[in-house]
PDB file of C-alpha atoms in Angstrom:
ATOM      1  CA  MET A   1      16.867  93.353 -47.774  1.00 47.00           C
ATOM      2  CA  ALA A   2      20.620  94.003 -47.775  1.00 51.00           C
ATOM      3  CA  ARG A   3      22.377  95.298 -44.703  1.00 55.00           C
ATOM      4  CA  PRO A   4      22.799  99.090 -44.843  1.00 51.00           C
ATOM      5  CA  GLY A   5      26.574  98.778 -44.514  1.00 55.00           C
ATOM      6  CA  ALA A   6      26.772  96.377 -47.470  1.00 57.00           C
ATOM      7  CA  ALA A   7      26.404  99.249 -49.944  1.00 55.00           C
ATOM      8  CA  VAL A   8      29.239 101.280 -48.434  1.00 57.00           C
ATOM      9  CA  PRO A   9      32.147  99.547 -50.255  1.00 60.00           C
ATOM     10  CA  ALA A  10      30.445 100.008 -53.630  1.00 62.00           C
ATOM     11  CA  TRP A  11      29.681 103.644 -52.910  1.00 58.00           C
ATOM     12  CA  ALA A  12      33.163 104.287 -51.524  1.00 61.00           C
ATOM     13  CA  ALA A  13      34.776 102.990 -54.711  1.00 62.00           C
ATOM     14  CA  THR A  14      33.187 105.873 -56.599  1.00 63.00           C
ATOM     15  CA  ALA A  15      33.313 108.490 -53.832  1.00 61.00           C
ATOM     16  CA  ASP A  16      36.542 110.299 -54.757  1.00 64.00           C
ATOM     17  CA  HIS A  17      34.843 112.562 -57.264  1.00 66.00           C
ATOM     18  CA  ARG A  18      32.221 113.493 -54.650  1.00 64.00           C
ATOM     19  CA  GLN A  19      34.700 114.833 -52.100  1.00 66.00           C
ATOM     20  CA  PRO A  20      34.817 118.427 -53.427  1.00 71.00           C
ATOM     21  CA  VAL A  21      31.007 118.593 -53.337  1.00 69.00           C
ATOM     22  CA  LEU A  22      30.918 117.207 -49.806  1.00 68.00           C
ATOM     23  CA  LEU A  23      33.574 119.665 -48.656  1.00 69.00           C
ATOM     24  CA  ASP A  24      31.585 122.519 -50.211  1.00 73.00           C
ATOM     25  CA  GLN A  25      28.547 121.319 -48.284  1.00 76.00           C
ATOM     26  CA  VAL A  26      30.494 121.293 -45.021  1.00 72.00           C
ATOM     27  CA  ASP A  27      31.757 124.814 -45.764  1.00 77.00           C
ATOM     28  CA  ASP A  28      28.175 125.934 -46.406  1.00 79.00           C
ATOM     29  CA  GLU A  29      27.017 124.337 -43.155  1.00 79.00           C
ATOM     30  CA  GLU A  30      29.691 126.181 -41.213  1.00 78.00           C
ATOM     31  CA  ALA A  31      29.022 129.490 -42.965  1.00 81.00           C
ATOM     32  CA  ILE A  32      25.215 129.345 -42.943  1.00 86.00           C
ATOM     33  CA  LEU A  33      23.739 126.751 -40.594  1.00 83.00           C
ATOM     34  CA  LEU A  34      26.003 127.401 -37.636  1.00 82.00           C
ATOM     35  CA  VAL A  35      25.338 131.131 -37.917  1.00 87.00           C
ATOM     36  CA  LEU A  36      21.591 130.490 -38.012  1.00 88.00           C
ATOM     37  CA  ALA A  37      21.848 128.127 -35.060  1.00 87.00           C
ATOM     38  CA  ALA A  38      23.747 130.751 -33.077  1.00 86.00           C
ATOM     39  CA  GLU A  39      21.003 133.286 -33.837  1.00 90.00           C
ATOM     40  CA  HIS A  40      18.020 131.008 -33.125  1.00 92.00           C
ATOM     41  CA  ILE A  41      19.064 128.494 -30.461  1.00 91.00           C
ATOM     42  CA  THR A  42      18.897 129.801 -26.938  1.00 92.00           C
ATOM     43  CA  GLU A  43      21.706 129.322 -24.439  1.00 91.00           C
ATOM     44  CA  GLU A  44      19.512 126.832 -22.559  1.00 94.00           C
ATOM     45  CA  GLU A  45      18.863 124.821 -25.755  1.00 93.00           C
ATOM     46  CA  ARG A  46      22.573 124.853 -26.597  1.00 89.00           C
ATOM     47  CA  ALA A  47      23.402 123.630 -23.097  1.00 92.00           C
ATOM     48  CA  CYS A  48      20.847 120.839 -23.491  1.00 93.00           C
ATOM     49  CA  LEU A  49      22.355 119.798 -26.833  1.00 89.00           C
ATOM     50  CA  SER A  50      25.856 119.903 -25.357  1.00 88.00           C
ATOM     51  CA  HIS A  51      24.769 117.817 -22.392  1.00 91.00           C
ATOM     52  CA  HIS A  52      23.188 115.259 -24.725  1.00 92.00           C
ATOM     53  CA  LEU A  53      26.387 115.052 -26.785  1.00 86.00           C
ATOM     54  CA  LEU A  54      28.598 114.671 -23.731  1.00 86.00           C
ATOM     55  CA  THR A  55      26.430 112.035 -22.067  1.00 90.00           C
ATOM     56  CA  ASN A  56      25.743 109.962 -25.179  1.00 90.00           C
ATOM     57  CA  THR A  57      29.114 109.986 -26.926  1.00 85.00           C
ATOM     58  CA  PRO A  58      31.785 107.567 -25.732  1.00 84.00           C
ATOM     59  CA  LYS A  59      34.534 109.604 -24.101  1.00 83.00           C
ATOM     60  CA  LEU A  60      37.347 108.146 -26.214  1.00 81.00           C
ATOM     61  CA  ALA A  61      35.389 108.980 -29.382  1.00 84.00           C
ATOM     62  CA  LEU A  62      34.700 112.491 -28.133  1.00 85.00           C
ATOM     63  CA  CYS A  63      38.375 112.957 -27.379  1.00 87.00           C
ATOM     64  CA  GLY A  64      39.218 111.790 -30.914  1.00 87.00           C
ATOM     65  CA  LEU A  65      36.731 114.235 -32.421  1.00 85.00           C
ATOM     66  CA  VAL A  66      38.176 117.138 -30.471  1.00 86.00           C
ATOM     67  CA  LEU A  67      41.795 116.229 -31.166  1.00 88.00           C
ATOM     68  CA  GLU A  68      41.161 115.726 -34.883  1.00 86.00           C
ATOM     69  CA  ASP A  69      40.201 119.355 -35.436  1.00 83.00           C
ATOM     70  CA  ALA A  70      42.533 120.866 -32.853  1.00 87.00           C
ATOM     71  CA  ASN A  71      45.745 122.624 -33.759  1.00 89.00           C
ATOM     72  CA  LEU A  72      49.010 121.663 -32.027  1.00 91.00           C
ATOM     73  CA  ALA A  73      48.584 124.156 -29.188  1.00 92.00           C
ATOM     74  CA  GLU A  74      44.993 123.070 -28.526  1.00 90.00           C
ATOM     75  CA  ARG A  75      46.049 119.409 -28.543  1.00 90.00           C
ATOM     76  CA  ALA A  76      48.778 120.150 -26.017  1.00 91.00           C
ATOM     77  CA  VAL A  77      46.283 121.892 -23.719  1.00 91.00           C
ATOM     78  CA  LEU A  78      43.797 119.018 -23.937  1.00 88.00           C
ATOM     79  CA  ARG A  79      46.415 116.348 -23.385  1.00 88.00           C
ATOM     80  CA  SER A  80      47.922 118.211 -20.433  1.00 90.00           C
ATOM     81  CA  ALA A  81      44.494 118.288 -18.777  1.00 89.00           C
ATOM     82  CA  LEU A  82      44.141 114.498 -18.968  1.00 88.00           C
ATOM     83  CA  PRO A  83      45.545 112.353 -16.170  1.00 91.00           C
ATOM     84  CA  ALA A  84      48.447 110.123 -17.249  1.00 92.00           C
ATOM     85  CA  PRO A  85      46.382 106.882 -17.125  1.00 92.00           C
ATOM     86  CA  VAL A  86      43.717 108.437 -19.369  1.00 89.00           C
ATOM     87  CA  ARG A  87      46.364 109.650 -21.832  1.00 89.00           C
ATOM     88  CA  GLY A  88      47.746 106.099 -21.925  1.00 91.00           C
ATOM     89  CA  ILE A  89      44.322 104.527 -22.479  1.00 91.00           C
ATOM     90  CA  ARG A  90      43.535 107.065 -25.177  1.00 89.00           C
ATOM     91  CA  HIS A  91      46.844 106.381 -26.885  1.00 90.00           C
ATOM     92  CA  VAL A  92      46.677 102.580 -26.705  1.00 93.00           C
ATOM     93  CA  ILE A  93      42.938 101.982 -27.124  1.00 91.00           C
ATOM     94  CA  GLY A  94      41.162 105.195 -28.087  1.00 89.00           C
ATOM     95  CA  ARG A  95      43.404 106.408 -30.892  1.00 91.00           C
ATOM     96  CA  PRO A  96      43.347 103.154 -32.917  1.00 92.00           C
ATOM     97  CA  ARG A  97      39.635 102.659 -32.235  1.00 90.00           C
ATOM     98  CA  TYR A  98      38.865 106.193 -33.422  1.00 89.00           C
ATOM     99  CA  ALA A  99      41.066 105.701 -36.515  1.00 90.00           C
ATOM    100  CA  ARG A 100      39.155 102.504 -37.391  1.00 89.00           C
ATOM    101  CA  HIS A 101      35.836 104.287 -36.892  1.00 85.00           C
ATOM    102  CA  VAL A 102      36.876 107.225 -39.069  1.00 85.00           C
ATOM    103  CA  SER A 103      38.194 104.821 -41.713  1.00 86.00           C
ATOM    104  CA  ARG A 104      34.859 103.002 -41.823  1.00 84.00           C
ATOM    105  CA  VAL A 105      32.799 106.193 -41.886  1.00 81.00           C
ATOM    106  CA  ARG A 106      34.945 107.910 -44.503  1.00 80.00           C
ATOM    107  CA  ALA A 107      35.732 104.668 -46.352  1.00 76.00           C
ATOM    108  CA  THR A 108      39.436 105.514 -46.538  1.00 56.00           C
TER     109      THR A 108
END
């Protein structure tokens, strides 16, 4: 049996035409699924999910996820809250590591 990752390069070579469909799906998820989740997941369940995310996601990856979708003002607020050594580690180690991860996942 082939490694799961072995099929990624072949799929990625033909993925460009799929991007609009994938973006539509993400839009649908935000418009429909997140609304349903807000209506049907209790505050306690949401807190449990948030706790799981925060305890099981490497902090540098989590920081990359947050910064990726943040606007300039939000980025400035987040960065200002980080101690200088953490900002340096994120810049030197976390940012390139996150970029490599995103590149692999998105095959770009």
